[in-house]
Amino acid sequence: MEKLIITAAICGAEVMKEHNEAVPYTIEEIKDEAYKAYLAGASIIHLHVREDDGKPTQRKERFKEAIKAIKEVCPDVIIQPSTGGAVGMSREERLDPTNLYPEMATLDCGTLNFGGDEIFINTENDIIFFANTLNEKNIKPECECFEKGHVDTVNRMIKKGIIKTPTHFSFVLGVNGGMSGESRDFHFLRESLPENSTYSVAGIGRYEFTLAKEAIISGGHVRVGLEDNIYISKGVKAKGNYELVEKVVAMAKEHNREVATPAEARKILNLKVI
Ligand code: KMH
Ligand code: ZN
């Protein structure tokens, strides 16, 4: 089986220090959380950034500062800025970090309810616009799918040549408004992918580690992090992203799956070797 790529989603746009003190806001905090997650075994950092007061932002300058700080301590790590940003941001705002030409970025592949009155909007035209932007800038998309219709959308866009192959998917399961993170949901999605695809799974909340195990066994890859889950075990808050990554590394060991370095992850994902 291919080595396991672990992505650390270190802060997201929604989770706050009130939920878990380790959620990073400042550049220094973002750097530290990324570095510790990398040392624990993460080869990709899925990156959102915050202003110092915790407000989510997609400002290119803030991403630039964060990426520079992270690269100072772990120069080889793969940085994957979010183009999802936070609910309600405009297309242009969300795409601002792509002006830094990162090697990867997320591509959100459909609209969904996001809890309460919130709707995370990704119309068909949005997806096409985002995909074309990433293609023009030579940025590998990670196609974030929150339910089966999003996978079908990607499959249609692959046929039209809008999304390139081999395609990398991320199943984000268990969002309040998206598909649940039961085992059968995961396997349904995994079995719906075109040949030669790669995929990672991000289980939200209590699904984080049950789905990590399913992915480890099935040959998929895993995303964990405070963006998705703040607990290391039932009722016990994680001390930082590194603890969540360490737990996945231990699970991989238990199932005889080796963990990929960033260089190995680049090969698996067909990224340029740097
Ligand atoms: N914060 C969510 C609204 C992504 O990073 O591409 C969107 C999100 C997805 O987190
Ligand atoms: Zn995200």
PDB file of C-alpha atoms and ligand atoms in Angstrom:
ATOM      1  CA  MET A   1       0.000   0.000   0.000  1.00  0.00           C
ATOM      2  CA  GLU A   2       1.099   3.573  -0.654  1.00  0.00           C
ATOM      3  CA  LYS A   3       2.529   5.445   2.286  1.00  0.00           C
ATOM      4  CA  LEU A   4       0.050   7.474   4.310  1.00  0.00           C
ATOM      5  CA  ILE A   5      -0.174  11.216   3.747  1.00  0.00           C
ATOM      6  CA  ILE A   6      -1.238  13.045   6.888  1.00  0.00           C
ATOM      7  CA  THR A   7      -2.653  16.537   6.528  1.00  0.00           C
ATOM      8  CA  ALA A   8      -2.920  18.823   9.537  1.00  0.00           C
ATOM      9  CA  ALA A   9      -5.790  21.322   9.343  1.00  0.00           C
ATOM     10  CA  ILE A  10      -4.411  23.499  12.088  1.00  0.00           C
ATOM     11  CA  CYS A  11      -7.014  26.215  12.621  1.00  0.00           C
ATOM     12  CA  GLY A  12      -9.821  26.502  10.063  1.00  0.00           C
ATOM     13  CA  ALA A  13     -12.036  29.565  10.074  1.00  0.00           C
ATOM     14  CA  GLU A  14     -14.683  28.672  12.612  1.00  0.00           C
ATOM     15  CA  VAL A  15     -13.074  27.094  15.669  1.00  0.00           C
ATOM     16  CA  MET A  16     -11.916  29.609  18.298  1.00  0.00           C
ATOM     17  CA  LYS A  17      -9.691  29.669  21.383  1.00  0.00           C
ATOM     18  CA  GLU A  18     -12.895  29.495  23.425  1.00  0.00           C
ATOM     19  CA  HIS A  19     -13.315  25.985  21.985  1.00  0.00           C
ATOM     20  CA  ASN A  20      -9.674  24.943  22.371  1.00  0.00           C
ATOM     21  CA  GLU A  21      -6.929  27.252  23.606  1.00  0.00           C
ATOM     22  CA  ALA A  22      -4.433  25.755  21.156  1.00  0.00           C
ATOM     23  CA  VAL A  23      -6.228  27.175  18.098  1.00  0.00           C
ATOM     24  CA  PRO A  24      -3.598  29.457  16.539  1.00  0.00           C
ATOM     25  CA  TYR A  25      -4.331  33.073  15.561  1.00  0.00           C
ATOM     26  CA  THR A  26      -1.018  34.940  15.425  1.00  0.00           C
ATOM     27  CA  ILE A  27       1.718  34.186  12.896  1.00  0.00           C
ATOM     28  CA  GLU A  28       3.904  32.869  15.707  1.00  0.00           C
ATOM     29  CA  GLU A  29       1.130  30.554  16.918  1.00  0.00           C
ATOM     30  CA  ILE A  30       0.372  29.358  13.377  1.00  0.00           C
ATOM     31  CA  LYS A  31       4.077  28.655  12.819  1.00  0.00           C
ATOM     32  CA  ASP A  32       4.360  26.695  16.088  1.00  0.00           C
ATOM     33  CA  GLU A  33       1.247  24.608  15.488  1.00  0.00           C
ATOM     34  CA  ALA A  34       2.346  23.806  11.929  1.00  0.00           C
ATOM     35  CA  TYR A  35       5.892  22.940  13.002  1.00  0.00           C
ATOM     36  CA  LYS A  36       4.811  20.628  15.822  1.00  0.00           C
ATOM     37  CA  ALA A  37       2.303  18.901  13.514  1.00  0.00           C
ATOM     38  CA  TYR A  38       5.057  18.463  10.915  1.00  0.00           C
ATOM     39  CA  LEU A  39       7.442  16.991  13.504  1.00  0.00           C
ATOM     40  CA  ALA A  40       4.670  14.602  14.553  1.00  0.00           C
ATOM     41  CA  GLY A  41       4.266  13.325  10.976  1.00  0.00           C
ATOM     42  CA  ALA A  42       2.143  15.710   8.919  1.00  0.00           C
ATOM     43  CA  SER A  43       3.402  16.311   5.393  1.00  0.00           C
ATOM     44  CA  ILE A  44       0.657  18.765   4.383  1.00  0.00           C
ATOM     45  CA  ILE A  45      -0.548  21.796   6.292  1.00  0.00           C
ATOM     46  CA  HIS A  46      -4.079  22.778   5.275  1.00  0.00           C
ATOM     47  CA  LEU A  47      -3.881  26.463   5.974  1.00  0.00           C
ATOM     48  CA  HIS A  48      -6.408  29.088   6.984  1.00  0.00           C
ATOM     49  CA  VAL A  49      -5.137  32.269   8.595  1.00  0.00           C
ATOM     50  CA  ARG A  50      -6.515  34.639  11.195  1.00  0.00           C
ATOM     51  CA  GLU A  51      -5.913  38.202  12.201  1.00  0.00           C
ATOM     52  CA  ASP A  52      -4.310  38.475  15.655  1.00  0.00           C
ATOM     53  CA  ASP A  53      -7.779  38.756  17.249  1.00  0.00           C
ATOM     54  CA  GLY A  54      -8.863  35.458  15.664  1.00  0.00           C
ATOM     55  CA  LYS A  55     -10.931  36.885  12.786  1.00  0.00           C
ATOM     56  CA  PRO A  56     -10.581  34.672   9.682  1.00  0.00           C
ATOM     57  CA  THR A  57      -9.055  36.384   6.663  1.00  0.00           C
ATOM     58  CA  GLN A  58      -8.036  35.388   3.153  1.00  0.00           C
ATOM     59  CA  ARG A  59      -5.656  38.350   2.759  1.00  0.00           C
ATOM     60  CA  LYS A  60      -2.727  37.341   0.600  1.00  0.00           C
ATOM     61  CA  GLU A  61      -0.328  39.339   2.778  1.00  0.00           C
ATOM     62  CA  ARG A  62      -1.355  37.452   5.906  1.00  0.00           C
ATOM     63  CA  PHE A  63      -0.929  34.108   4.097  1.00  0.00           C
ATOM     64  CA  LYS A  64       2.455  35.278   2.841  1.00  0.00           C
ATOM     65  CA  GLU A  65       3.623  36.015   6.379  1.00  0.00           C
ATOM     66  CA  ALA A  66       2.302  32.685   7.687  1.00  0.00           C
ATOM     67  CA  ILE A  67       3.825  30.645   4.854  1.00  0.00           C
ATOM     68  CA  LYS A  68       7.190  32.396   5.261  1.00  0.00           C
ATOM     69  CA  ALA A  69       7.188  31.676   8.999  1.00  0.00           C
ATOM     70  CA  ILE A  70       6.234  28.004   8.507  1.00  0.00           C
ATOM     71  CA  LYS A  71       8.794  27.507   5.732  1.00  0.00           C
ATOM     72  CA  GLU A  72      11.531  28.885   7.983  1.00  0.00           C
ATOM     73  CA  VAL A  73      11.085  25.952  10.361  1.00  0.00           C
ATOM     74  CA  CYS A  74       9.933  23.228   7.952  1.00  0.00           C
ATOM     75  CA  PRO A  75      11.011  24.223   4.462  1.00  0.00           C
ATOM     76  CA  ASP A  76       9.867  21.002   2.789  1.00  0.00           C
ATOM     77  CA  VAL A  77       6.319  20.820   4.149  1.00  0.00           C
ATOM     78  CA  ILE A  78       3.487  21.103   1.602  1.00  0.00           C
ATOM     79  CA  ILE A  79       1.313  24.113   2.285  1.00  0.00           C
ATOM     80  CA  GLN A  80      -2.235  23.930   1.071  1.00  0.00           C
ATOM     81  CA  PRO A  81      -4.066  27.253   1.505  1.00  0.00           C
ATOM     82  CA  SER A  82      -7.822  27.124   1.785  1.00  0.00           C
ATOM     83  CA  THR A  83      -9.879  28.772  -0.932  1.00  0.00           C
ATOM     84  CA  GLY A  84     -12.969  28.056   1.151  1.00  0.00           C
ATOM     85  CA  GLY A  85     -12.157  30.772   3.640  1.00  0.00           C
ATOM     86  CA  ALA A  86     -15.146  31.492   5.844  1.00  0.00           C
ATOM     87  CA  VAL A  87     -18.856  31.456   4.993  1.00  0.00           C
ATOM     88  CA  GLY A  88     -19.928  34.668   3.238  1.00  0.00           C
ATOM     89  CA  MET A  89     -16.611  35.638   1.633  1.00  0.00           C
ATOM     90  CA  SER A  90     -16.571  36.629  -2.057  1.00  0.00           C
ATOM     91  CA  ARG A  91     -14.894  34.604  -4.809  1.00  0.00           C
ATOM     92  CA  GLU A  92     -12.095  37.138  -5.190  1.00  0.00           C
ATOM     93  CA  GLU A  93     -11.485  37.267  -1.453  1.00  0.00           C
ATOM     94  CA  ARG A  94     -11.366  33.485  -1.190  1.00  0.00           C
ATOM     95  CA  LEU A  95      -8.964  33.183  -4.119  1.00  0.00           C
ATOM     96  CA  ASP A  96      -6.510  35.820  -2.860  1.00  0.00           C
ATOM     97  CA  PRO A  97      -4.002  33.245  -1.455  1.00  0.00           C
ATOM     98  CA  THR A  98      -3.701  31.695  -4.939  1.00  0.00           C
ATOM     99  CA  ASN A  99      -1.886  34.894  -5.943  1.00  0.00           C
ATOM    100  CA  LEU A 100       1.039  33.447  -3.983  1.00  0.00           C
ATOM    101  CA  TYR A 101       1.146  30.433  -6.346  1.00  0.00           C
ATOM    102  CA  PRO A 102       1.169  27.676  -3.696  1.00  0.00           C
ATOM    103  CA  GLU A 103       1.691  24.129  -4.991  1.00  0.00           C
ATOM    104  CA  MET A 104      -1.767  23.042  -3.753  1.00  0.00           C
ATOM    105  CA  ALA A 105      -5.023  24.652  -2.651  1.00  0.00           C
ATOM    106  CA  THR A 106      -8.510  23.453  -1.826  1.00  0.00           C
ATOM    107  CA  LEU A 107     -11.354  23.496  -4.337  1.00  0.00           C
ATOM    108  CA  ASP A 108     -14.768  23.260  -2.693  1.00  0.00           C
ATOM    109  CA  CYS A 109     -17.065  21.240  -4.903  1.00  0.00           C
ATOM    110  CA  GLY A 110     -20.591  22.141  -3.877  1.00  0.00           C
ATOM    111  CA  THR A 111     -22.920  24.152  -1.678  1.00  0.00           C
ATOM    112  CA  LEU A 112     -24.118  22.949   1.707  1.00  0.00           C
ATOM    113  CA  ASN A 113     -25.856  24.081   4.858  1.00  0.00           C
ATOM    114  CA  PHE A 114     -23.234  24.896   7.423  1.00  0.00           C
ATOM    115  CA  GLY A 115     -25.251  24.927  10.644  1.00  0.00           C
ATOM    116  CA  GLY A 116     -27.806  27.463  11.860  1.00  0.00           C
ATOM    117  CA  ASP A 117     -28.515  30.029   9.136  1.00  0.00           C
ATOM    118  CA  GLU A 118     -25.146  29.596   7.429  1.00  0.00           C
ATOM    119  CA  ILE A 119     -24.815  28.356   3.863  1.00  0.00           C
ATOM    120  CA  PHE A 120     -21.394  27.634   2.373  1.00  0.00           C
ATOM    121  CA  ILE A 121     -22.024  28.658  -1.215  1.00  0.00           C
ATOM    122  CA  ASN A 122     -20.157  27.024  -4.097  1.00  0.00           C
ATOM    123  CA  THR A 123     -22.342  27.286  -7.202  1.00  0.00           C
ATOM    124  CA  GLU A 124     -21.451  25.434 -10.385  1.00  0.00           C
ATOM    125  CA  ASN A 125     -20.068  28.672 -11.828  1.00  0.00           C
ATOM    126  CA  ASP A 126     -18.044  29.277  -8.649  1.00  0.00           C
ATOM    127  CA  ILE A 127     -16.489  25.816  -8.931  1.00  0.00           C
ATOM    128  CA  ILE A 128     -15.641  26.352 -12.607  1.00  0.00           C
ATOM    129  CA  PHE A 129     -14.170  29.787 -11.832  1.00  0.00           C
ATOM    130  CA  PHE A 130     -12.065  28.410  -8.965  1.00  0.00           C
ATOM    131  CA  ALA A 131     -10.935  25.354 -10.981  1.00  0.00           C
ATOM    132  CA  ASN A 132      -9.918  27.539 -13.954  1.00  0.00           C
ATOM    133  CA  THR A 133      -7.993  29.866 -11.658  1.00  0.00           C
ATOM    134  CA  LEU A 134      -6.100  26.967 -10.086  1.00  0.00           C
ATOM    135  CA  ASN A 135      -5.382  25.465 -13.528  1.00  0.00           C
ATOM    136  CA  GLU A 136      -4.047  28.779 -14.863  1.00  0.00           C
ATOM    137  CA  LYS A 137      -1.764  29.111 -11.846  1.00  0.00           C
ATOM    138  CA  ASN A 138      -0.615  25.490 -11.958  1.00  0.00           C
ATOM    139  CA  ILE A 139      -1.937  24.818  -8.461  1.00  0.00           C
ATOM    140  CA  LYS A 140      -3.049  21.261  -7.691  1.00  0.00           C
ATOM    141  CA  PRO A 141      -6.604  21.253  -6.350  1.00  0.00           C
ATOM    142  CA  GLU A 142      -7.686  19.144  -3.424  1.00  0.00           C
ATOM    143  CA  CYS A 143     -11.362  18.646  -4.277  1.00  0.00           C
ATOM    144  CA  GLU A 144     -13.271  19.029  -1.030  1.00  0.00           C
ATOM    145  CA  CYS A 145     -16.458  16.977  -1.117  1.00  0.00           C
ATOM    146  CA  PHE A 146     -18.917  17.234   1.746  1.00  0.00           C
ATOM    147  CA  GLU A 147     -21.400  14.792   0.215  1.00  0.00           C
ATOM    148  CA  LYS A 148     -21.881  12.432  -2.728  1.00  0.00           C
ATOM    149  CA  GLY A 149     -23.321  15.089  -5.074  1.00  0.00           C
ATOM    150  CA  HIS A 150     -20.015  16.954  -4.789  1.00  0.00           C
ATOM    151  CA  VAL A 151     -18.112  13.864  -5.944  1.00  0.00           C
ATOM    152  CA  ASP A 152     -20.518  13.541  -8.891  1.00  0.00           C
ATOM    153  CA  THR A 153     -19.923  17.207  -9.721  1.00  0.00           C
ATOM    154  CA  VAL A 154     -16.166  16.611  -9.833  1.00  0.00           C
ATOM    155  CA  ASN A 155     -16.682  13.552 -12.023  1.00  0.00           C
ATOM    156  CA  ARG A 156     -18.726  15.654 -14.486  1.00  0.00           C
ATOM    157  CA  MET A 157     -16.081  18.389 -14.472  1.00  0.00           C
ATOM    158  CA  ILE A 158     -13.328  15.862 -15.121  1.00  0.00           C
ATOM    159  CA  LYS A 159     -15.233  14.696 -18.206  1.00  0.00           C
ATOM    160  CA  LYS A 160     -15.440  18.306 -19.428  1.00  0.00           C
ATOM    161  CA  GLY A 161     -11.707  18.831 -18.807  1.00  0.00           C
ATOM    162  CA  ILE A 162     -12.320  21.521 -16.185  1.00  0.00           C
ATOM    163  CA  ILE A 163     -10.772  19.426 -13.407  1.00  0.00           C
ATOM    164  CA  LYS A 164      -7.603  17.586 -14.358  1.00  0.00           C
ATOM    165  CA  THR A 165      -6.646  13.965 -13.663  1.00  0.00           C
ATOM    166  CA  PRO A 166      -5.212  12.328 -11.654  1.00  0.00           C
ATOM    167  CA  THR A 167      -7.546  14.068  -9.228  1.00  0.00           C
ATOM    168  CA  HIS A 168      -7.061  14.372  -5.498  1.00  0.00           C
ATOM    169  CA  PHE A 169     -10.207  14.345  -3.363  1.00  0.00           C
ATOM    170  CA  SER A 170     -10.849  15.185   0.262  1.00  0.00           C
ATOM    171  CA  PHE A 171     -14.012  13.808   1.857  1.00  0.00           C
ATOM    172  CA  VAL A 172     -15.036  16.121   4.653  1.00  0.00           C
ATOM    173  CA  LEU A 173     -17.661  14.117   6.495  1.00  0.00           C
ATOM    174  CA  GLY A 174     -19.800  14.883   9.499  1.00  0.00           C
ATOM    175  CA  VAL A 175     -20.393  18.608   8.904  1.00  0.00           C
ATOM    176  CA  ASN A 176     -23.761  19.701  10.250  1.00  0.00           C
ATOM    177  CA  GLY A 177     -25.543  19.945   6.872  1.00  0.00           C
ATOM    178  CA  GLY A 178     -23.322  17.601   4.879  1.00  0.00           C
ATOM    179  CA  MET A 179     -22.974  13.851   4.631  1.00  0.00           C
ATOM    180  CA  SER A 180     -22.497  11.906   7.822  1.00  0.00           C
ATOM    181  CA  GLY A 181     -19.227  10.122   8.606  1.00  0.00           C
ATOM    182  CA  GLU A 182     -20.416   6.560   9.020  1.00  0.00           C
ATOM    183  CA  SER A 183     -18.310   3.812   7.536  1.00  0.00           C
ATOM    184  CA  ARG A 184     -20.803   3.126   4.717  1.00  0.00           C
ATOM    185  CA  ASP A 185     -20.783   6.833   3.726  1.00  0.00           C
ATOM    186  CA  PHE A 186     -17.014   6.803   3.412  1.00  0.00           C
ATOM    187  CA  HIS A 187     -16.966   3.608   1.334  1.00  0.00           C
ATOM    188  CA  PHE A 188     -19.774   4.879  -0.921  1.00  0.00           C
ATOM    189  CA  LEU A 189     -17.675   7.954  -1.753  1.00  0.00           C
ATOM    190  CA  ARG A 190     -14.414   6.054  -2.105  1.00  0.00           C
ATOM    191  CA  GLU A 191     -16.039   3.621  -4.527  1.00  0.00           C
ATOM    192  CA  SER A 192     -17.409   6.501  -6.629  1.00  0.00           C
ATOM    193  CA  LEU A 193     -14.018   7.893  -7.620  1.00  0.00           C
ATOM    194  CA  PRO A 194     -12.477   7.667 -11.050  1.00  0.00           C
ATOM    195  CA  GLU A 195      -9.476   5.354 -11.457  1.00  0.00           C
ATOM    196  CA  ASN A 196      -6.079   6.795 -10.516  1.00  0.00           C
ATOM    197  CA  SER A 197      -7.589   9.230  -8.031  1.00  0.00           C
ATOM    198  CA  THR A 198      -6.144   9.784  -4.598  1.00  0.00           C
ATOM    199  CA  TYR A 199      -8.232  10.723  -1.614  1.00  0.00           C
ATOM    200  CA  SER A 200      -7.969  11.858   1.954  1.00  0.00           C
ATOM    201  CA  VAL A 201     -10.666  11.806   4.604  1.00  0.00           C
ATOM    202  CA  ALA A 202     -11.413  14.452   7.209  1.00  0.00           C
ATOM    203  CA  GLY A 203     -13.916  13.311   9.810  1.00  0.00           C
ATOM    204  CA  ILE A 204     -15.545  16.106  11.751  1.00  0.00           C
ATOM    205  CA  GLY A 205     -15.782  15.796  15.533  1.00  0.00           C
ATOM    206  CA  ARG A 206     -16.292  12.235  16.709  1.00  0.00           C
ATOM    207  CA  TYR A 207     -15.737  10.914  13.189  1.00  0.00           C
ATOM    208  CA  GLU A 208     -12.116  12.083  13.045  1.00  0.00           C
ATOM    209  CA  PHE A 209     -10.471   8.905  14.266  1.00  0.00           C
ATOM    210  CA  THR A 210     -13.067   6.338  13.165  1.00  0.00           C
ATOM    211  CA  LEU A 211     -12.670   7.574   9.593  1.00  0.00           C
ATOM    212  CA  ALA A 212      -8.897   7.870   9.923  1.00  0.00           C
ATOM    213  CA  LYS A 213      -8.827   4.160  10.687  1.00  0.00           C
ATOM    214  CA  GLU A 214     -11.058   3.340   7.697  1.00  0.00           C
ATOM    215  CA  ALA A 215      -8.794   5.362   5.409  1.00  0.00           C
ATOM    216  CA  ILE A 216      -5.610   3.809   6.785  1.00  0.00           C
ATOM    217  CA  ILE A 217      -6.989   0.328   6.129  1.00  0.00           C
ATOM    218  CA  SER A 218      -8.422   1.204   2.701  1.00  0.00           C
ATOM    219  CA  GLY A 219      -5.325   2.863   1.257  1.00  0.00           C
ATOM    220  CA  GLY A 220      -6.590   6.425   1.545  1.00  0.00           C
ATOM    221  CA  HIS A 221      -4.982   9.376   3.274  1.00  0.00           C
ATOM    222  CA  VAL A 222      -5.993  11.233   6.425  1.00  0.00           C
ATOM    223  CA  ARG A 223      -6.612  14.807   7.531  1.00  0.00           C
ATOM    224  CA  VAL A 224      -6.846  15.689  11.197  1.00  0.00           C
ATOM    225  CA  GLY A 225      -6.593  18.956  13.072  1.00  0.00           C
ATOM    226  CA  LEU A 226      -8.320  21.469  15.270  1.00  0.00           C
ATOM    227  CA  GLU A 227     -10.264  22.759  12.243  1.00  0.00           C
ATOM    228  CA  ASP A 228     -12.173  19.463  12.291  1.00  0.00           C
ATOM    229  CA  ASN A 229     -12.033  18.221  15.882  1.00  0.00           C
ATOM    230  CA  ILE A 230     -10.830  19.672  19.170  1.00  0.00           C
ATOM    231  CA  TYR A 231     -10.723  16.461  21.230  1.00  0.00           C
ATOM    232  CA  ILE A 232      -7.984  13.847  21.524  1.00  0.00           C
ATOM    233  CA  SER A 233     -10.457  11.469  23.199  1.00  0.00           C
ATOM    234  CA  LYS A 234     -14.015  11.701  24.496  1.00  0.00           C
ATOM    235  CA  GLY A 235     -14.267  14.902  26.570  1.00  0.00           C
ATOM    236  CA  VAL A 236     -10.492  15.522  26.587  1.00  0.00           C
ATOM    237  CA  LYS A 237      -9.286  18.512  24.594  1.00  0.00           C
ATOM    238  CA  ALA A 238      -6.219  18.056  22.392  1.00  0.00           C
ATOM    239  CA  LYS A 239      -3.149  19.945  23.629  1.00  0.00           C
ATOM    240  CA  GLY A 240      -2.438  20.928  20.052  1.00  0.00           C
ATOM    241  CA  ASN A 241      -2.639  19.680  16.478  1.00  0.00           C
ATOM    242  CA  TYR A 242       0.464  17.583  17.069  1.00  0.00           C
ATOM    243  CA  GLU A 243      -1.441  15.284  19.463  1.00  0.00           C
ATOM    244  CA  LEU A 244      -4.059  14.552  16.808  1.00  0.00           C
ATOM    245  CA  VAL A 245      -1.329  13.808  14.251  1.00  0.00           C
ATOM    246  CA  GLU A 246       0.540  11.596  16.734  1.00  0.00           C
ATOM    247  CA  LYS A 247      -2.601   9.559  17.276  1.00  0.00           C
ATOM    248  CA  VAL A 248      -2.931   8.922  13.530  1.00  0.00           C
ATOM    249  CA  VAL A 249       0.746   7.977  13.287  1.00  0.00           C
ATOM    250  CA  ALA A 250       0.204   5.404  16.069  1.00  0.00           C
ATOM    251  CA  MET A 251      -2.877   4.057  14.270  1.00  0.00           C
ATOM    252  CA  ALA A 252      -0.899   3.770  11.021  1.00  0.00           C
ATOM    253  CA  LYS A 253       1.811   1.817  12.829  1.00  0.00           C
ATOM    254  CA  GLU A 254      -0.787  -0.524  14.277  1.00  0.00           C
ATOM    255  CA  HIS A 255      -2.009  -1.246  10.754  1.00  0.00           C
ATOM    256  CA  ASN A 256       1.467  -1.512   9.205  1.00  0.00           C
ATOM    257  CA  ARG A 257       1.070   1.602   7.103  1.00  0.00           C
ATOM    258  CA  GLU A 258       4.151   3.782   6.787  1.00  0.00           C
ATOM    259  CA  VAL A 259       3.814   7.553   6.967  1.00  0.00           C
ATOM    260  CA  ALA A 260       4.880   9.634   3.941  1.00  0.00           C
ATOM    261  CA  THR A 261       7.441  12.403   4.135  1.00  0.00           C
ATOM    262  CA  PRO A 262       6.598  15.596   2.232  1.00  0.00           C
ATOM    263  CA  ALA A 263       8.824  14.411  -0.660  1.00  0.00           C
ATOM    264  CA  GLU A 264       6.941  11.098  -0.781  1.00  0.00           C
ATOM    265  CA  ALA A 265       3.609  12.907  -0.553  1.00  0.00           C
ATOM    266  CA  ARG A 266       4.612  15.068  -3.539  1.00  0.00           C
ATOM    267  CA  LYS A 267       5.255  11.929  -5.577  1.00  0.00           C
ATOM    268  CA  ILE A 268       1.957  10.319  -4.582  1.00  0.00           C
ATOM    269  CA  LEU A 269       0.055  13.503  -5.465  1.00  0.00           C
ATOM    270  CA  ASN A 270       1.996  14.203  -8.656  1.00  0.00           C
ATOM    271  CA  LEU A 271       3.265  17.508  -7.394  1.00  0.00           C
ATOM    272  CA  LYS A 272       6.488  18.986  -8.651  1.00  0.00           C
ATOM    273  CA  VAL A 273       9.417  17.652  -6.643  1.00  0.00           C
ATOM    274  CA  ILE A 274      11.163  20.575  -4.971  1.00  0.00           C
TER     275      ILE A 274
HETATM  276  N1  KMH B   1     -14.427  27.234   6.469  1.00  0.00           N
HETATM  277  C1  KMH B   1     -15.348  26.612   5.581  1.00  0.00           C
HETATM  278  C2  KMH B   1     -16.457  27.551   5.242  1.00  0.00           C
HETATM  279  C3  KMH B   1     -11.796  24.815   2.710  1.00  0.00           C
HETATM  280  O1  KMH B   1     -10.881  25.026   3.482  1.00  0.00           O
HETATM  281  O2  KMH B   1     -11.665  24.808   1.482  1.00  0.00           O
HETATM  282  C4  KMH B   1     -14.714  26.133   4.330  1.00  0.00           C
HETATM  283  C5  KMH B   1     -13.538  25.290   4.447  1.00  0.00           C
HETATM  284  C6  KMH B   1     -13.189  24.542   3.220  1.00  0.00           C
HETATM  285  O3  KMH B   1     -12.867  25.194   5.447  1.00  0.00           O
HETATM  286 ZN    ZN B   2     -10.473  24.400   5.576  1.00  0.00          ZN
END
